[in-house]
Short mmCIF file of C-alpha atoms and ligand atoms in Angstrom, two decimals:
data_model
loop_
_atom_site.label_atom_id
_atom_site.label_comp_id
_atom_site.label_asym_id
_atom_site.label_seq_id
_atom_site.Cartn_x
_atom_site.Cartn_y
_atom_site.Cartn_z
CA UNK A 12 0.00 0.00 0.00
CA UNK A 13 0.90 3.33 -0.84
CA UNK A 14 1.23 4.95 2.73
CA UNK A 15 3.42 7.65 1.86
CA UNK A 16 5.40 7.01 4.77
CA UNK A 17 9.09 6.63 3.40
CA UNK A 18 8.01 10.30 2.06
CA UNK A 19 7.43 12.03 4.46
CA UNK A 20 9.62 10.04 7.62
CA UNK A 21 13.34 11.60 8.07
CA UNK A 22 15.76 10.10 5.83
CA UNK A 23 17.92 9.19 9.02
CA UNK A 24 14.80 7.36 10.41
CA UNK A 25 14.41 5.46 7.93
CA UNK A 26 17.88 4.39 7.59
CA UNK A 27 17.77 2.38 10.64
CA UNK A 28 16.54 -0.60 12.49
CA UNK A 29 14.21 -1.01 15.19
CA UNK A 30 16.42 -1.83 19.07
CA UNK A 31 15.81 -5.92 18.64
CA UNK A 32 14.96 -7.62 21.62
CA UNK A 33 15.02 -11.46 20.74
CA UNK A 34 12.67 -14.21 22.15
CA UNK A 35 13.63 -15.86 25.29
CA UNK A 36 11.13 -17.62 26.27
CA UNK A 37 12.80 -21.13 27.60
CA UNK A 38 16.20 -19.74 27.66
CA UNK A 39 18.85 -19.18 29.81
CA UNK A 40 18.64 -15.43 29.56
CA UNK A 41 22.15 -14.06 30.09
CA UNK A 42 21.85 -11.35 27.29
CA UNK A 43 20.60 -8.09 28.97
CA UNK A 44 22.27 -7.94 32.48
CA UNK A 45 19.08 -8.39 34.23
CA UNK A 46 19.71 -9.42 37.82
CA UNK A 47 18.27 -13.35 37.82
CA UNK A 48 17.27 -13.20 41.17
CA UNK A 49 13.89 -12.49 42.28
CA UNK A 50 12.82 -9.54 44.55
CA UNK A 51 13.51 -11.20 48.18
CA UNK A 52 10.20 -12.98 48.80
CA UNK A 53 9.74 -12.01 52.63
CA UNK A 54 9.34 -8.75 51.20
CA UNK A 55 6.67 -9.45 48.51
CA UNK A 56 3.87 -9.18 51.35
CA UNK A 57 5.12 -5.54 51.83
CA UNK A 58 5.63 -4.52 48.40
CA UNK A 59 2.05 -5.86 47.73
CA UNK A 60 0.62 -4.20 50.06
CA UNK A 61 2.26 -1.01 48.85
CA UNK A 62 0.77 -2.11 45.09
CA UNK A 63 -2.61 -2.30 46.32
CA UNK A 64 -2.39 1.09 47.97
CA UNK A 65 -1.77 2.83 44.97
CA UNK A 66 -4.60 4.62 42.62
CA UNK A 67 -5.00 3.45 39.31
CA UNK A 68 -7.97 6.13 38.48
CA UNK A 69 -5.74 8.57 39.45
CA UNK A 70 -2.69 9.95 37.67
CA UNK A 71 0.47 9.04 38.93
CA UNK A 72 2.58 12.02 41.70
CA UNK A 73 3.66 14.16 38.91
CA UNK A 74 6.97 15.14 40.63
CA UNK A 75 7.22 11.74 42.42
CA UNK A 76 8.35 13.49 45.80
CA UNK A 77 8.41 10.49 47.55
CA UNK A 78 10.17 8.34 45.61
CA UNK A 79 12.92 11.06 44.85
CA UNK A 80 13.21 10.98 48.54
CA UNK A 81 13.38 7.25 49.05
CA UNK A 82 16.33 7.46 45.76
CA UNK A 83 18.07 10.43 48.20
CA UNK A 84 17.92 8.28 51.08
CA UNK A 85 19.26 4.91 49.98
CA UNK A 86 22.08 6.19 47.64
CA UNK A 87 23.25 9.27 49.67
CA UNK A 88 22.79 11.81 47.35
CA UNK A 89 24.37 15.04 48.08
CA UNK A 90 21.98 17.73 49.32
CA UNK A 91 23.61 19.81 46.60
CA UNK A 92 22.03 17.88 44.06
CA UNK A 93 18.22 17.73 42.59
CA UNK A 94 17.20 14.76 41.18
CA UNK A 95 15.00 14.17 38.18
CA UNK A 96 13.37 10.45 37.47
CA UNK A 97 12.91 8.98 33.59
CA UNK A 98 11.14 6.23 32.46
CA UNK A 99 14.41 4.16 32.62
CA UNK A 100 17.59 6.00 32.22
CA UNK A 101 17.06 5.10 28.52
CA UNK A 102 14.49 8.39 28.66
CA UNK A 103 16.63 10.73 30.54
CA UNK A 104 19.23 10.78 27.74
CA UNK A 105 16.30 11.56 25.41
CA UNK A 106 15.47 14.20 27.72
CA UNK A 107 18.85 15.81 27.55
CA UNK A 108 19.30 15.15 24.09
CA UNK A 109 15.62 17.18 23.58
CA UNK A 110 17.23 19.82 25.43
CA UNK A 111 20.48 20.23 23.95
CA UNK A 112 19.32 19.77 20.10
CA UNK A 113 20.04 22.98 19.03
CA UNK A 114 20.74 23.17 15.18
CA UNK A 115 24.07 21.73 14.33
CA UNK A 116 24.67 20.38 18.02
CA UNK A 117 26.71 17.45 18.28
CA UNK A 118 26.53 14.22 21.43
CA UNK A 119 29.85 12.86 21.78
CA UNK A 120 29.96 9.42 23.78
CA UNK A 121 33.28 6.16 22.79
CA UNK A 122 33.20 3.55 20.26
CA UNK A 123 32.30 1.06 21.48
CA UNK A 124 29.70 1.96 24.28
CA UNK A 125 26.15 2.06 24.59
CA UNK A 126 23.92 2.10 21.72
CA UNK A 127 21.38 4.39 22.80
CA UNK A 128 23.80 7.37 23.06
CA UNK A 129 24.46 7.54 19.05
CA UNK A 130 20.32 6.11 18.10
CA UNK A 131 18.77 8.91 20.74
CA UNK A 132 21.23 11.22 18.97
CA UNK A 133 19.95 10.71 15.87
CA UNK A 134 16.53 10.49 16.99
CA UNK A 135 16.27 13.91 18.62
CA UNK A 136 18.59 15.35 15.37
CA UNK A 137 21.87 15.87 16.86
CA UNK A 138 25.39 15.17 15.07
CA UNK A 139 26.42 11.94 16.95
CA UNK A 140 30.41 12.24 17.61
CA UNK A 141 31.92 8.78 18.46
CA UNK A 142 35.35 8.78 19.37
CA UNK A 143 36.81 4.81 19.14
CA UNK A 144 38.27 3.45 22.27
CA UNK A 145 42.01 2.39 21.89
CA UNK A 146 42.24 -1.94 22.07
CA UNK A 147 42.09 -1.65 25.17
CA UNK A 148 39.50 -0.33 25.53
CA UNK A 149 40.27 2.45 27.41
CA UNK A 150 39.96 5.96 26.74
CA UNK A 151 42.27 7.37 23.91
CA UNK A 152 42.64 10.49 24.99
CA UNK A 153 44.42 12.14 22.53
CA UNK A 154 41.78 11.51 19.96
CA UNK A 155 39.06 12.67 22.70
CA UNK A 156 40.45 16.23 23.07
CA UNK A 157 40.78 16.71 19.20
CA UNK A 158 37.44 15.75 18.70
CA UNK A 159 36.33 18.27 21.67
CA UNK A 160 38.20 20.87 19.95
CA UNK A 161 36.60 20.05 16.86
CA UNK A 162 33.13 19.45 17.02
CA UNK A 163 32.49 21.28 20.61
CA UNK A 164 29.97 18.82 21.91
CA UNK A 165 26.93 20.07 23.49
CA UNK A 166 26.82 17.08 25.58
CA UNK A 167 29.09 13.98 26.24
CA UNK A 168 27.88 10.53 27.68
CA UNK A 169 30.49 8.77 29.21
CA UNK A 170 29.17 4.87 31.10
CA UNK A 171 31.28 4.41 33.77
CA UNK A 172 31.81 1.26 33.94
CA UNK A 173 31.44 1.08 30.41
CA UNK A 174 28.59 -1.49 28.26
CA UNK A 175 29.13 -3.69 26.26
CA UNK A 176 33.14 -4.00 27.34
CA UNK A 177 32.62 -3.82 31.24
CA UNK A 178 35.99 -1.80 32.41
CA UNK A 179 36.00 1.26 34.27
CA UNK A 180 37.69 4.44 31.97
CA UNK A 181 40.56 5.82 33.52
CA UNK A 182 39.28 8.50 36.31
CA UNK A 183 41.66 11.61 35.40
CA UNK A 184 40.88 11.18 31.68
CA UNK A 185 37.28 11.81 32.41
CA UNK A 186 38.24 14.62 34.71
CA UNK A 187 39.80 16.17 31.75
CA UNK A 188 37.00 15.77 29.41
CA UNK A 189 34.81 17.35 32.11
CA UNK A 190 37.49 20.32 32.32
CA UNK A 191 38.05 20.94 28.56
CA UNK A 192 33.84 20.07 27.20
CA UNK A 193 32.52 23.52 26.42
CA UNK A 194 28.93 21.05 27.25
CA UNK A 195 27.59 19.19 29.62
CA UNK A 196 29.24 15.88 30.61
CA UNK A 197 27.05 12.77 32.05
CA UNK A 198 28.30 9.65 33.60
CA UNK A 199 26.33 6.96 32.83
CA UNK A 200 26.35 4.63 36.80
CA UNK A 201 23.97 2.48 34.92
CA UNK A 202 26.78 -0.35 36.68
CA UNK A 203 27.37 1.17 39.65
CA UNK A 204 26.25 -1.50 42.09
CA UNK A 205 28.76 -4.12 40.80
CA UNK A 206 31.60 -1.61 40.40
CA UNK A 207 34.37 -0.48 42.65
CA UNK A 208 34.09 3.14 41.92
CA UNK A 209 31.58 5.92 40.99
CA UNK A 210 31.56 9.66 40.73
CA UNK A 211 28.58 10.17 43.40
CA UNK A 212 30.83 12.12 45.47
CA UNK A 213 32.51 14.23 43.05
CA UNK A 214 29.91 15.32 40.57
CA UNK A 215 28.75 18.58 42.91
CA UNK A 216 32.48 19.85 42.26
CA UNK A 217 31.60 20.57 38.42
CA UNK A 218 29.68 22.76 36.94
CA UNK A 219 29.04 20.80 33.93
CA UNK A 220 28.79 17.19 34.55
CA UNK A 221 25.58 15.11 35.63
CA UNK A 222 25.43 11.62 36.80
CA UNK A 223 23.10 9.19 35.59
CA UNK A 224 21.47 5.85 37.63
CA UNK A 225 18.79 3.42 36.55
CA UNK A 226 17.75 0.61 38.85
CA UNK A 227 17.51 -1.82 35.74
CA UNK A 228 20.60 -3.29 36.77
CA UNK A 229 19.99 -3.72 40.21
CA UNK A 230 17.06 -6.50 39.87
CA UNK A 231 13.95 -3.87 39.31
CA UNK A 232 14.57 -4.10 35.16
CA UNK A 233 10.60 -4.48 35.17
CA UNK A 234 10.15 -1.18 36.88
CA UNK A 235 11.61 1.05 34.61
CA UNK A 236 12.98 3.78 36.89
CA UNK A 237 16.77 5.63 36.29
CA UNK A 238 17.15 9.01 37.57
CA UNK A 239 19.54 11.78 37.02
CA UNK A 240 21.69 13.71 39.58
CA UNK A 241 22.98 17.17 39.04
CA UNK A 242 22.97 20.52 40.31
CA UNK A 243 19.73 22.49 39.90
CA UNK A 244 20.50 24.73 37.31
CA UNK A 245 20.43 21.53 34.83
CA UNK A 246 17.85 19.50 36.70
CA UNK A 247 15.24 22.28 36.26
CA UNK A 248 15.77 22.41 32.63
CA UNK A 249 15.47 18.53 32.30
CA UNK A 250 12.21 18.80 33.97
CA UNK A 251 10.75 21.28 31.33
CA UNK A 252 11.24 18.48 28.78
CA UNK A 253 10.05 15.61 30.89
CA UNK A 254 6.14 14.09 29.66
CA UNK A 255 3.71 14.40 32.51
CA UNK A 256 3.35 11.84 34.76
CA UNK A 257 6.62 9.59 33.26
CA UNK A 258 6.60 7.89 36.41
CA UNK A 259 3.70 5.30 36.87
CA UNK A 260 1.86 5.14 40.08
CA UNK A 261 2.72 1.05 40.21
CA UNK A 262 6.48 2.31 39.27
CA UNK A 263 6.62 4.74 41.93
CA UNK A 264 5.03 2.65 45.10
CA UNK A 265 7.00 -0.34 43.99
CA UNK A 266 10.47 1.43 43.58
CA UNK A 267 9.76 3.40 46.70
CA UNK A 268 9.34 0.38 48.57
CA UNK A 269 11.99 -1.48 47.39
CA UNK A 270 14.50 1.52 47.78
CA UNK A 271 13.67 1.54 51.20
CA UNK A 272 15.00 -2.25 51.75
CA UNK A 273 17.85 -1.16 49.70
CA UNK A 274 20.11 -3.79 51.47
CA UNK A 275 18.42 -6.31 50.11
CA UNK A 276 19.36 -5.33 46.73
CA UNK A 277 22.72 -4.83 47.23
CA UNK A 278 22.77 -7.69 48.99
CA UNK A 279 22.13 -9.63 45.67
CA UNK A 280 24.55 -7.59 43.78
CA UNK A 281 26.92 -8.48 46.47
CA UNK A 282 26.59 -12.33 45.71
CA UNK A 283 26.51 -11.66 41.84
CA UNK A 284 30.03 -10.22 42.25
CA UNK A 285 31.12 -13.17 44.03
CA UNK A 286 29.45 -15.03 40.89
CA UNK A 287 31.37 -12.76 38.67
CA UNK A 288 34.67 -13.35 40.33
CA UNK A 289 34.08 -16.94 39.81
CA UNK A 290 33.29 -16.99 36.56
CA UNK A 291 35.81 -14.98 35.81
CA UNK A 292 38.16 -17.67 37.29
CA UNK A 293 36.59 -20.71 35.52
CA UNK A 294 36.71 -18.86 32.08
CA UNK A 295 40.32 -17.27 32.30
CA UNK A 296 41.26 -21.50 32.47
CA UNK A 297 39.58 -22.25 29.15
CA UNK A 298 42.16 -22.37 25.97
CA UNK A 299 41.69 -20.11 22.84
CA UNK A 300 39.70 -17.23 24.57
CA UNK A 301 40.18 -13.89 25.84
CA UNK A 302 38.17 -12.99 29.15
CA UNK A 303 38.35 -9.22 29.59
CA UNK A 304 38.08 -7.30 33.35
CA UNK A 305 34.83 -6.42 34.47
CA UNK A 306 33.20 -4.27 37.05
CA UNK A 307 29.89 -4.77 35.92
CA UNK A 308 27.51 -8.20 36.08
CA UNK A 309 28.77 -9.00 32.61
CA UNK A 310 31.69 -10.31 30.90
CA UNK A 311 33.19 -9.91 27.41
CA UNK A 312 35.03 -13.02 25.92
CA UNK A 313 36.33 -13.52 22.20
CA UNK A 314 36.59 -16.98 21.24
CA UNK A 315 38.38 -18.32 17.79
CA UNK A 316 34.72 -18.21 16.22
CA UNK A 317 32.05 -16.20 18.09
CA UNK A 318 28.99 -16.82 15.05
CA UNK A 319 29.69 -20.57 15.36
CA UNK A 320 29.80 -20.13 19.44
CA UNK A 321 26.66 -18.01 19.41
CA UNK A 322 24.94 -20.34 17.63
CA UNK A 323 25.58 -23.63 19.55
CA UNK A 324 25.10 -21.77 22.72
CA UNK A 325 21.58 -21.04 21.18
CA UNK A 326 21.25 -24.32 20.09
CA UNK A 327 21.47 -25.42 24.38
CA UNK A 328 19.11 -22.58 24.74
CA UNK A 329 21.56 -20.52 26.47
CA UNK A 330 21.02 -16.88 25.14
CA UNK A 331 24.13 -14.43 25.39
CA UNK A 332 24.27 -10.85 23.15
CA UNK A 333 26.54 -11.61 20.26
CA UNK A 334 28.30 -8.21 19.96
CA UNK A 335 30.87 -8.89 17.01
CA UNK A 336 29.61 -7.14 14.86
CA UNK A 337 28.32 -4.14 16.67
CA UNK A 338 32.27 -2.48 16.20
CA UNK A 339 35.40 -3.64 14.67
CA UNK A 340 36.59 -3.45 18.44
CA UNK A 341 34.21 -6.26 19.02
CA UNK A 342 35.26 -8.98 16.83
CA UNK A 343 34.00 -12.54 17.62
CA UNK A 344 33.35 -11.55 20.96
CA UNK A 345 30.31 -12.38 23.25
CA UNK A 346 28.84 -10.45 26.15
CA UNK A 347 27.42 -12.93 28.77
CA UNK A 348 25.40 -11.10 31.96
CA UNK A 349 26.50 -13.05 35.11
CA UNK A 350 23.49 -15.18 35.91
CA UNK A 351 22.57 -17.69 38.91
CA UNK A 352 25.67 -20.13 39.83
CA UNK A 353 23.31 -22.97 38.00
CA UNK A 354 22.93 -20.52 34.75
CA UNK A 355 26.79 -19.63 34.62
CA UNK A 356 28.03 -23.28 35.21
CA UNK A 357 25.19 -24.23 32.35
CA UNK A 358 27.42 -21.33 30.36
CA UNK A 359 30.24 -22.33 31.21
CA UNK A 360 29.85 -26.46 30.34
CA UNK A 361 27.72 -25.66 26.81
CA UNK A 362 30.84 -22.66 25.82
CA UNK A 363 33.59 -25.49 26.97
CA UNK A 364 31.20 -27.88 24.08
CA UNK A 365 31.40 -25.51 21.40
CA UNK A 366 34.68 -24.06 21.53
C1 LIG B 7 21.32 -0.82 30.60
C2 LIG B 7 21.95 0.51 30.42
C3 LIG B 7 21.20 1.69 30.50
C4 LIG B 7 19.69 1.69 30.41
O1 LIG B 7 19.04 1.48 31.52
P1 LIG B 7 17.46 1.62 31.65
O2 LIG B 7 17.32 2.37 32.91
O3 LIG B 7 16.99 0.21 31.74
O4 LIG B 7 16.90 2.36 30.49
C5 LIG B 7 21.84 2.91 30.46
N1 LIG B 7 23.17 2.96 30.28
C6 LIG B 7 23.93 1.86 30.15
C7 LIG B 7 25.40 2.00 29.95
C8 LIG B 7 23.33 0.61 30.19
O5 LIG B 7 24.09 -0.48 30.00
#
């Protein structure tokens, strides 16, 4: 049919490809660093109740007070600081990209890193800047401060610890950025609960940088809930661009609740870094692959073959996010999300099969 549509949709729409999220159903799902364990269930009688208290007829708390506050409370935010919640963290960079999309405006963010920086970009109409990582995978800093000087970034998203390659970028170099980035500067704690360090405490000192959170990571992926922490100047702005009532009532009393047992969550991240360290160990003793360091609940291998790997992993219905081709970076590697110590040693015995 006729629908007109490839008229009249932007060229740069139309050039890509919907985010895919494959079936799982009967899987081992170790492809989108969910946390496998359940919420604790001697709290489920609480958060129910807390579920049935809350009005569906009624729209949600537009400025979700008292879930900001519960957020404040569990992380320590510093009082200098206003927070603003998105529907996932996923919608606060849309947010800031809304806000920043002045004509020619460019988002810088590494190559390779999160998708969502360069497909927001080019869904709100900013030039997306991506500056490639060195081997490594660290920061190449030289390269970074050129492209700075060249394109003057409006904003710059920096994931700290970084997705899909799971190391931490070297502290001063993103001090620098922040220092010489005529824009704003957001760190992207989308990890932070299985890493060993953050910028919480040091974000206040700039004028220009933000940090970012989403609980996705943390075992509340169903919730959809990230937040971003900056000083008030930016937050208010944010806000302007924000839809009404983001947050839904079920979203808020459930999050709320669950912030306020915040042990509990970190307790599980605690044990998933124990599983991490494990599998870390079990992998690094394989032949013919390449485990690289993580501080998130994910690892990044390369075997000798990753399509062929991929494949018979699927094939034991074990599903892992085949990034090789996402970046030349990336080849034939495979990012596995640290699962249960019955999903990883399930990983672990199928991977030992196929390689
Ligand atoms: C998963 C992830 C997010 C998105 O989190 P949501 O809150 O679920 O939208 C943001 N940044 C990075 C680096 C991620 O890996």
């Amino acid at each position: 049919m006729n629908t007109r549509a490839t008229g009249l949709i932007r060229p740069e729409i139309l050039a890509l490809s919907a985010y895919a999220v494959p079936s799982s159903a009967g899987f081992i799902k170790l492809d989108a660093m969910e946390n496998p364990y359940a919420f604790p269930a001697d709290l489920k009688p609480g958060l129910m109740e807390h579920l049935a208290a809350a009005s569906l007829n009624r729209y949600p708390d537009a400025s979700a007070g008292e879930l900001r506050e519960a957020i404040r409370q569990a992380m320590n935010i510093p009082d200098a600081l206003e927070i603003v919640l998105g529907n996932g963290s996923d919608e606060i960079i849309q947010m800031i990209a809304v806000a920043c999309a002045k004509p020619g405006a460019a988002l810088l963010s590494f190559e390779p890193s999160f998708v969502m920086f360069r497909l927001i970009a080019t869904f709100c109409g900013l030039d997306y800047v991506g500056v490639p990582l060195t081997k490594d995978f660290a920061i190449d800093i030289v390269a970074t401060r050129a492209a700075i000087e060249q394109h003057q970034p409006a904003v710059t998203f920096i994931a700290y610890p970084n997705n899909p390659t799971g190391n931490l970028f070297d502290r001063d170099a993103i001090r620098e950025i922040i220092m010489l980035s005529p824009g704003l500067v957001v760190i992207d704690e989308a990890y932070f609960a299985f890493s060993s360090d953050s910028f919480l405490d040091e974000i206040a000192n700039f004028p220009n940088a933000v940090l970012m959170r989403t609980v996705s990571k943390l075992g509340l992926a169903g919730l959809r809930l990230g937040f971003l922490a900056g000083h008030p100047e930016w937050i208010r702005e944010f806000d302007k661009v924000r839809l009404p009532y983001n947050i839904n009532n079920l979203t808020q009393a459930a999050a709320a609740f669950a912030l306020r047992h915040y042990d509990a969550l970190l307790a599980q991240a605690a044990i998933l870094c124990i599983e991490r360290s494990q599998l870390l160990k079990v992998l690094r003793t394989i032949p013919d692959i390449t485990v690289f360091p993580s501080e998130a609940n994910f690892i990044l291998l390369r075997v000798p073959e990753s399509e062929k790997t991929f494949k018979a992993l699927l094939s034991r219905k074990i599903l892992v996010k085949h990034t090789s081709a996402s970046h030349d970076l990336l080849g034939n590697t495979l990012r596995v999300t640290i699962g249960t110590p019955a999903e990883n040693a399930a990983f672990v015995s199928a991977l030992r099969d196929t390689i």
